Each structure stands twice: as C-alpha cells, then as structure tokens.
Coordinates of C-alpha atoms and ligand atoms in Angstrom, one line a residue:
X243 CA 71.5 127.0 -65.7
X244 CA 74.7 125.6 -64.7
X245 CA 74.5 123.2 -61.3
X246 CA 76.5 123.8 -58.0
X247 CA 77.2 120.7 -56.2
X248 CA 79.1 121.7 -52.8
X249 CA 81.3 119.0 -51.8
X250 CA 81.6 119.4 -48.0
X251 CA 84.4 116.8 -47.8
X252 CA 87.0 119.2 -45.9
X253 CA 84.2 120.5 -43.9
X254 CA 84.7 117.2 -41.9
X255 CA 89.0 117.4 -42.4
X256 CA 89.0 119.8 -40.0
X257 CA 86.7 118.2 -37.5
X258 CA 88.8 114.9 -38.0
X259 CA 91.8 116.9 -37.8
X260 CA 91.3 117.4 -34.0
X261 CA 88.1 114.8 -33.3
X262 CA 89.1 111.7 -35.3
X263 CA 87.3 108.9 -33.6
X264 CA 85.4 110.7 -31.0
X265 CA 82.0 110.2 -32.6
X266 CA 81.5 114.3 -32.3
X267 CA 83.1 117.9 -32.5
X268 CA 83.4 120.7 -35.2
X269 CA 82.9 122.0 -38.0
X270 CA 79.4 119.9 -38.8
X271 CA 79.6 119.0 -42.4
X272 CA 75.7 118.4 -42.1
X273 CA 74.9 122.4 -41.2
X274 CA 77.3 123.4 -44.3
X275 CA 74.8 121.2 -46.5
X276 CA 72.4 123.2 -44.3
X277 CA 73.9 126.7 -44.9
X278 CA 75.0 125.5 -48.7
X279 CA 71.2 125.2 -49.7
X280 CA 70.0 128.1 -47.9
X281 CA 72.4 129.4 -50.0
X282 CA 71.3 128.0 -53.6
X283 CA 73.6 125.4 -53.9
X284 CA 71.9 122.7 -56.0
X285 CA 72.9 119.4 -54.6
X286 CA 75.8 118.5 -51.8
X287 CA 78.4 116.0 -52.1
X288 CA 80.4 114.1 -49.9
X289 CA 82.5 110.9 -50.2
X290 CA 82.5 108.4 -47.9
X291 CA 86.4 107.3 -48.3
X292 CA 87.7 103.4 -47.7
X293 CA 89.9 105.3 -45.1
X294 CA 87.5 107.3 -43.8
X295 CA 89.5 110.1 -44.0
X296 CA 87.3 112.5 -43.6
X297 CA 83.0 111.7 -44.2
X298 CA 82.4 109.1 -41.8
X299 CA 79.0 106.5 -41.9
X300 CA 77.1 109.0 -39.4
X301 CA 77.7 111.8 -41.4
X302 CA 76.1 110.2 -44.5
X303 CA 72.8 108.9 -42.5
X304 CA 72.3 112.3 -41.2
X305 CA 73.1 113.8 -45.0
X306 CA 70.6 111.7 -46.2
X307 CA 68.3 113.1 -43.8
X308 CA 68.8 116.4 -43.3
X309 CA 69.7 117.4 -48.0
X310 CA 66.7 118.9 -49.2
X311 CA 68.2 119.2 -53.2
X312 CA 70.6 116.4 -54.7
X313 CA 72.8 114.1 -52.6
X314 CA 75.5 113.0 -54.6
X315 CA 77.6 110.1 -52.9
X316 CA 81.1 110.1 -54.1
X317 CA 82.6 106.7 -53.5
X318 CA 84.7 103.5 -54.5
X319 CA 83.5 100.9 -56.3
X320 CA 84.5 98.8 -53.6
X321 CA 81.6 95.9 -52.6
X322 CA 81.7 97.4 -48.4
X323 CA 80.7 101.1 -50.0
X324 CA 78.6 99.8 -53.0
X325 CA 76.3 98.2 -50.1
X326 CA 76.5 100.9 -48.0
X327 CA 75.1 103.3 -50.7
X328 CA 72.4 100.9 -52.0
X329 CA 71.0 101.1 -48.3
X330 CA 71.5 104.4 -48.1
X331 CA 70.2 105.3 -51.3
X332 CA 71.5 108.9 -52.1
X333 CA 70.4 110.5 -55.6
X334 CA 73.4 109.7 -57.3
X335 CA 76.7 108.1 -57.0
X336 CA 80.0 109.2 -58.4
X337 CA 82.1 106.6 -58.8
X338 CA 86.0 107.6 -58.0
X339 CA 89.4 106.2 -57.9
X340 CA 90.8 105.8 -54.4
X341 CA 93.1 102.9 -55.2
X342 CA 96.5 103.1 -57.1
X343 CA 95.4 100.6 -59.7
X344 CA 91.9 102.4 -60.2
X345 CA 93.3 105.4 -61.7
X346 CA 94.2 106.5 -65.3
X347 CA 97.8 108.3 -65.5
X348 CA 95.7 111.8 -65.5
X349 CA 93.9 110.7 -62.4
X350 CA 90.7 109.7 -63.4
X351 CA 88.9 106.3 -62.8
X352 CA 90.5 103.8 -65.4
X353 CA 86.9 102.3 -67.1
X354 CA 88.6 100.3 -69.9
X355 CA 90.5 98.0 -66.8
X356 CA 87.1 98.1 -64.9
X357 CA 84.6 97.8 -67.3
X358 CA 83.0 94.5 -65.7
X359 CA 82.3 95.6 -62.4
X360 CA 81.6 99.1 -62.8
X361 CA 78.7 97.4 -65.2
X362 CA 77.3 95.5 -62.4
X363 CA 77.9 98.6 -59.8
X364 CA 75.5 100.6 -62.6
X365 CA 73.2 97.7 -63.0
X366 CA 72.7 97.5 -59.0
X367 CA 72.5 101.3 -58.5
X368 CA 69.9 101.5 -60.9
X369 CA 67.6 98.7 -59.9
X370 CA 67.9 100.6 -56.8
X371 CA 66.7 103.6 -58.0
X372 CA 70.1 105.9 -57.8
X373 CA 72.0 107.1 -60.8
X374 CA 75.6 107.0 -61.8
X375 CA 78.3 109.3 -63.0
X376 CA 81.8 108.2 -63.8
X377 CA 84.5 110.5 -62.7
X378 CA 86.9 110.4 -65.8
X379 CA 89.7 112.8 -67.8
X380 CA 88.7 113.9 -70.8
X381 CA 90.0 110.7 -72.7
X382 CA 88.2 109.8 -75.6
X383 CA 89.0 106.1 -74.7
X384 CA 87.4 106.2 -71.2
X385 CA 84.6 108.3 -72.7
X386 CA 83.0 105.4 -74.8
X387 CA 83.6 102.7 -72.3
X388 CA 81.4 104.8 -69.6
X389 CA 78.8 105.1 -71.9
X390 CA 79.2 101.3 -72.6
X391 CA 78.8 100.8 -69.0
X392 CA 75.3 103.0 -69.1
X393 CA 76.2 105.2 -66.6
X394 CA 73.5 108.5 -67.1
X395 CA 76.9 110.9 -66.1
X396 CA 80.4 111.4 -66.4
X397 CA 82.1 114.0 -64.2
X398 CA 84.8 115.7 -66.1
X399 CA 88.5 115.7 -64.5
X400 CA 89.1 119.3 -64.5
X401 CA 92.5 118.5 -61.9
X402 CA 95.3 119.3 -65.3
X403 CA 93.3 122.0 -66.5
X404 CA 93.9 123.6 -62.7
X405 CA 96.6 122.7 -62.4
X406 CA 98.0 124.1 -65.3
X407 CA 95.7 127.6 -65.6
X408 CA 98.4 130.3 -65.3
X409 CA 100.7 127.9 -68.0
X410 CA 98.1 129.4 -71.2
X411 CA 99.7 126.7 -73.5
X412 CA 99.2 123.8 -71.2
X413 CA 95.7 125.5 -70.3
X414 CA 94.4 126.1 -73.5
X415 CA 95.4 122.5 -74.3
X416 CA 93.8 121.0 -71.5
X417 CA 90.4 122.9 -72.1
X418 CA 90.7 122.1 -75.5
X419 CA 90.4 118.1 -74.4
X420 CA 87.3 119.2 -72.5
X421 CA 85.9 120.5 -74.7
X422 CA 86.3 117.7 -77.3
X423 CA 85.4 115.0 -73.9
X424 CA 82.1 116.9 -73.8
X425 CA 81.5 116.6 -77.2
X426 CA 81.7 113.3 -77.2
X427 CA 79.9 112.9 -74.0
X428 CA 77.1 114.1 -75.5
X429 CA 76.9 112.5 -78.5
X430 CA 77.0 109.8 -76.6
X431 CA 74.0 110.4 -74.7
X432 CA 76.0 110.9 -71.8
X433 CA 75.2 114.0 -69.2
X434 CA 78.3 116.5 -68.6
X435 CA 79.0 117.1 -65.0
X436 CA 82.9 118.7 -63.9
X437 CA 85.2 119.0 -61.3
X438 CA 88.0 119.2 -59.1
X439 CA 90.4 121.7 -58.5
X440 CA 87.8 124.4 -59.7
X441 CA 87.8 127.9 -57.5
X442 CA 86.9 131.9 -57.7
X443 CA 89.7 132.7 -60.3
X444 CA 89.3 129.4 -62.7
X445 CA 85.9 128.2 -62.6
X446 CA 84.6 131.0 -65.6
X447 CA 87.1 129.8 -68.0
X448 CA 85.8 126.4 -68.2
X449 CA 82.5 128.1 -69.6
X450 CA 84.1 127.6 -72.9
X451 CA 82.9 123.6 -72.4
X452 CA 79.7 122.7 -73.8
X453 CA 76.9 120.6 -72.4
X454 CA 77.8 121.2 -68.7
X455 CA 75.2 120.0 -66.8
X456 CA 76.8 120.3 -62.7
X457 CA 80.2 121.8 -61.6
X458 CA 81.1 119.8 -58.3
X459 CA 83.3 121.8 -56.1
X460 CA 84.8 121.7 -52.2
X461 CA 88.4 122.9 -51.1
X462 CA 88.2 126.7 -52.6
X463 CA 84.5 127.2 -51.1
X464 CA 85.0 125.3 -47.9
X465 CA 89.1 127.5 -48.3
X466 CA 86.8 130.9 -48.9
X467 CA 84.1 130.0 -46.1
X468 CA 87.1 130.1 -43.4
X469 CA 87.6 134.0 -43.9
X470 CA 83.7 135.1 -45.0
X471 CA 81.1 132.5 -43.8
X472 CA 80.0 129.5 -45.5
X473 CA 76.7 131.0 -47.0
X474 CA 79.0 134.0 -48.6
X475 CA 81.0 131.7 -49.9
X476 CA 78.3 129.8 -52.0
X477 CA 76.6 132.5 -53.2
X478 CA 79.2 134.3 -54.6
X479 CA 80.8 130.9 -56.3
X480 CA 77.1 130.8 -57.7
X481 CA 77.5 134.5 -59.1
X482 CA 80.8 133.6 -60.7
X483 CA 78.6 130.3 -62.1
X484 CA 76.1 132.7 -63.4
X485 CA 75.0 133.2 -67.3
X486 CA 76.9 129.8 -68.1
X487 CA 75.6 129.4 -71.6
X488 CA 76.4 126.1 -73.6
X489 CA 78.7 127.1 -76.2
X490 CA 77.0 125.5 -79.5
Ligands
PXP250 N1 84.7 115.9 -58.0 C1 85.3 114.8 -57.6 C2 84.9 113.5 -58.2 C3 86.2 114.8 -56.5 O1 86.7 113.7 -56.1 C4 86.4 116.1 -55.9 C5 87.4 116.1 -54.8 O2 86.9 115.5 -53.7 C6 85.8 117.2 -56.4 C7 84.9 117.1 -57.4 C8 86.0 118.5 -55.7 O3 87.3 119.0 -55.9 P1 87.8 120.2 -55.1 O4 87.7 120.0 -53.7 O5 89.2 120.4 -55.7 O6 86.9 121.4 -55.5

C-alpha cells in the first residue's frame, strides 16, 4: 500500500500570515495532524525552516506529542536544526535544501558537494535512533552518493514532473527519469519515497514509478481543505492513492 505523509507546513502559513511572533492564533497545524490521522493519513510532516517561516519550535514539541503514526521532520542539515531534531527525536528526518548553494540545478539537495556532512548528519541520526531520507531529483549521480551516505530513504523530487504535467513531452520525460531514479534506488537498497508539487489531478500518473514506498504531500491538500474540510481532504487524496501497485 502506498503511504500518505500530510505535510502541514501551510497549515501554519496562514497562522503566520496574521500571528507571526505572537506565540498563538489560527489555523493549529497540530489539530490538522489530528484531523489528518483520523483521517488515515500515515505519517505527518512538517519542516522546521532556518527562517522559520512557517513550523515554529513549539509546533514541533507539541507534534511530537500529540502524532500517533510517523513524524517525519523535514529540515536543513544545518548544526542549530540537526541538534534540535536529535533532542526531539521525530521518526525520520528528511533532509532538504534551504540554502542557494545546497541545491542541485533541478532543486534537489546537491549530495555529491555535501557528501561529508550529510555522512555525519546520518551517522548522528542513527545512533539516535531516527532514520534518514534524502530529498533528491531523479539524478543518477545524487542517487549513488545517497546510498553512499547510508541514508535508509531518498524522497523523489517530483517538482519538474509537476511542473511540466500538461507539457506530455516534457512529462513523459520527466516520469521517465523517475522511473529509472527508482530503479536505481532500489537496487541500491535504498527505500522510494516522493514528493512535491503532487495534487488531485497529478498524483495517479506517478503510479507508473516502481518501488514507491510514501508520497509526501501539503499545498494541494492543505489548498483543497480550505473549500471541503481538512478530513475530506485526506481521504479523498487517499482514494486517488488507492490500488497503487509497484509496476515490475
Ligand atoms: N517533500 C518535500 C521534501 C518538500 O520540501 C515538500 C514541500 O514542503 C513536499 C514534499 C510537499 O510539497 P507540496 O507542498 O508541493 O505538496
């Protein structure tokens, strides 16, 4: 069965948008965990941003408290986050690109130029007891060097394919690279996980990937749950998820 991670990141971008640095106010990101689960969401995710544009630390602690499935931490691999999530210890960390440097020209995190520290990032996480996935495109390059790292997942960079869906050339091309990235993946011993830029319309066409273990998705649930409720919202992103069967 194919995974829904609910990223509740904009959850909190419209509480900041009119509470920023009031310690309070609404939309909770913590009761769309709640309502997310209820729902059959599999795990939650949220990043806690350098910026802190949008998570902030309280929102994390009470996370940690309140998830009852998988907490996924997205985050930099930045030494002021990397401590905060060994003390907070969510399940798993997904490590991201927030800085320009970071980043591969397709957006992903560049693991070739970071190879060292992401090592010792992996190596802390795990004597901690949390696992790691690497949020990557589907480069064959940055492919090996996360498995060379020994993170247990990489989280496919589904933002071109997105992009590019109602372009069928383009799309085709771009599902065509992840497929072949989780092909590799695996082979490597690597678990599959995807995301970004996935919604209602898109999300079934990337059933043609193999191996897919988690699909990690925010803006078009948190986008939907505006108009029909946050627990409607879920579900029927789960229905659309439904009968994903690794193509061989
Ligand atoms: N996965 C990762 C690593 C991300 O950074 C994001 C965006 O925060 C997502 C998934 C979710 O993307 P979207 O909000 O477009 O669904």
């Amino acid at each position: 069965m194919l995974k829904l991670g609910v990223n509740i990141d904009h959850v909190a971008t419209v509480r900041e948008a009119r509470y920023r640095g009031l310690g309070h106010g609404e939309p909770c990101p913590v009761m769309a965990a709640k309502i997310s689960e209820a729902a059959g969401a599999h795990g939650i995710t949220a990043h806690l941003r350098e910026d802190r544009r949008h998570i902030q630390d309280r929102d994390i602690w009470r996370l940690r408290e309140s998830i009852q499935t998988r907490f996924n931490l997205e985050m930099a691999n930045s030494p002021e986050i990397v401590a905060i999530a060994l003390r907070l210890k969510p399940h798993i960390v997904c490590l991201v690109p927030e800085r320009r440097q970071e980043v591969t020209t397709e957006g992903g995190l560049d693991v070739i130029a970071a190879e060292k520290s992401l090592t010792k990032t992996r190596q802390q996480m795990q004597a901690a007891g949390i696992e790691v996935s690497l949020f990557i495109a589907p480069d064959p390059q940055q492919i090996e060097a996360s498995a060379r790292v020994g993170a247990q997942f990489i989280e496919l960079h589904t933002g071109q394919f997105a992009e590019h869906f109602y372009d069928t050339e383009k799309c085709e091309f771009e599902l065509q690279r992840l497929i072949d990235g989780a092909k590799q993946a695996h082979s490597l011993g690597l678990q599959v996980n995807a995301g970004h830029g996935l919604n209602y319309e898109n999300t079934k066409t990337i059933f043609r990937v193999p191996h897919l273990v988690e699909l990690n998705i925010g803006h078009s649930i948190v986008s939907r749950a505006v108009f029909v409720g946050f627990e409607t919202a879920v579900k029927e992103m789960l229905a659309v998820m439904q009968g994903y069967r690794s193509p061989a």
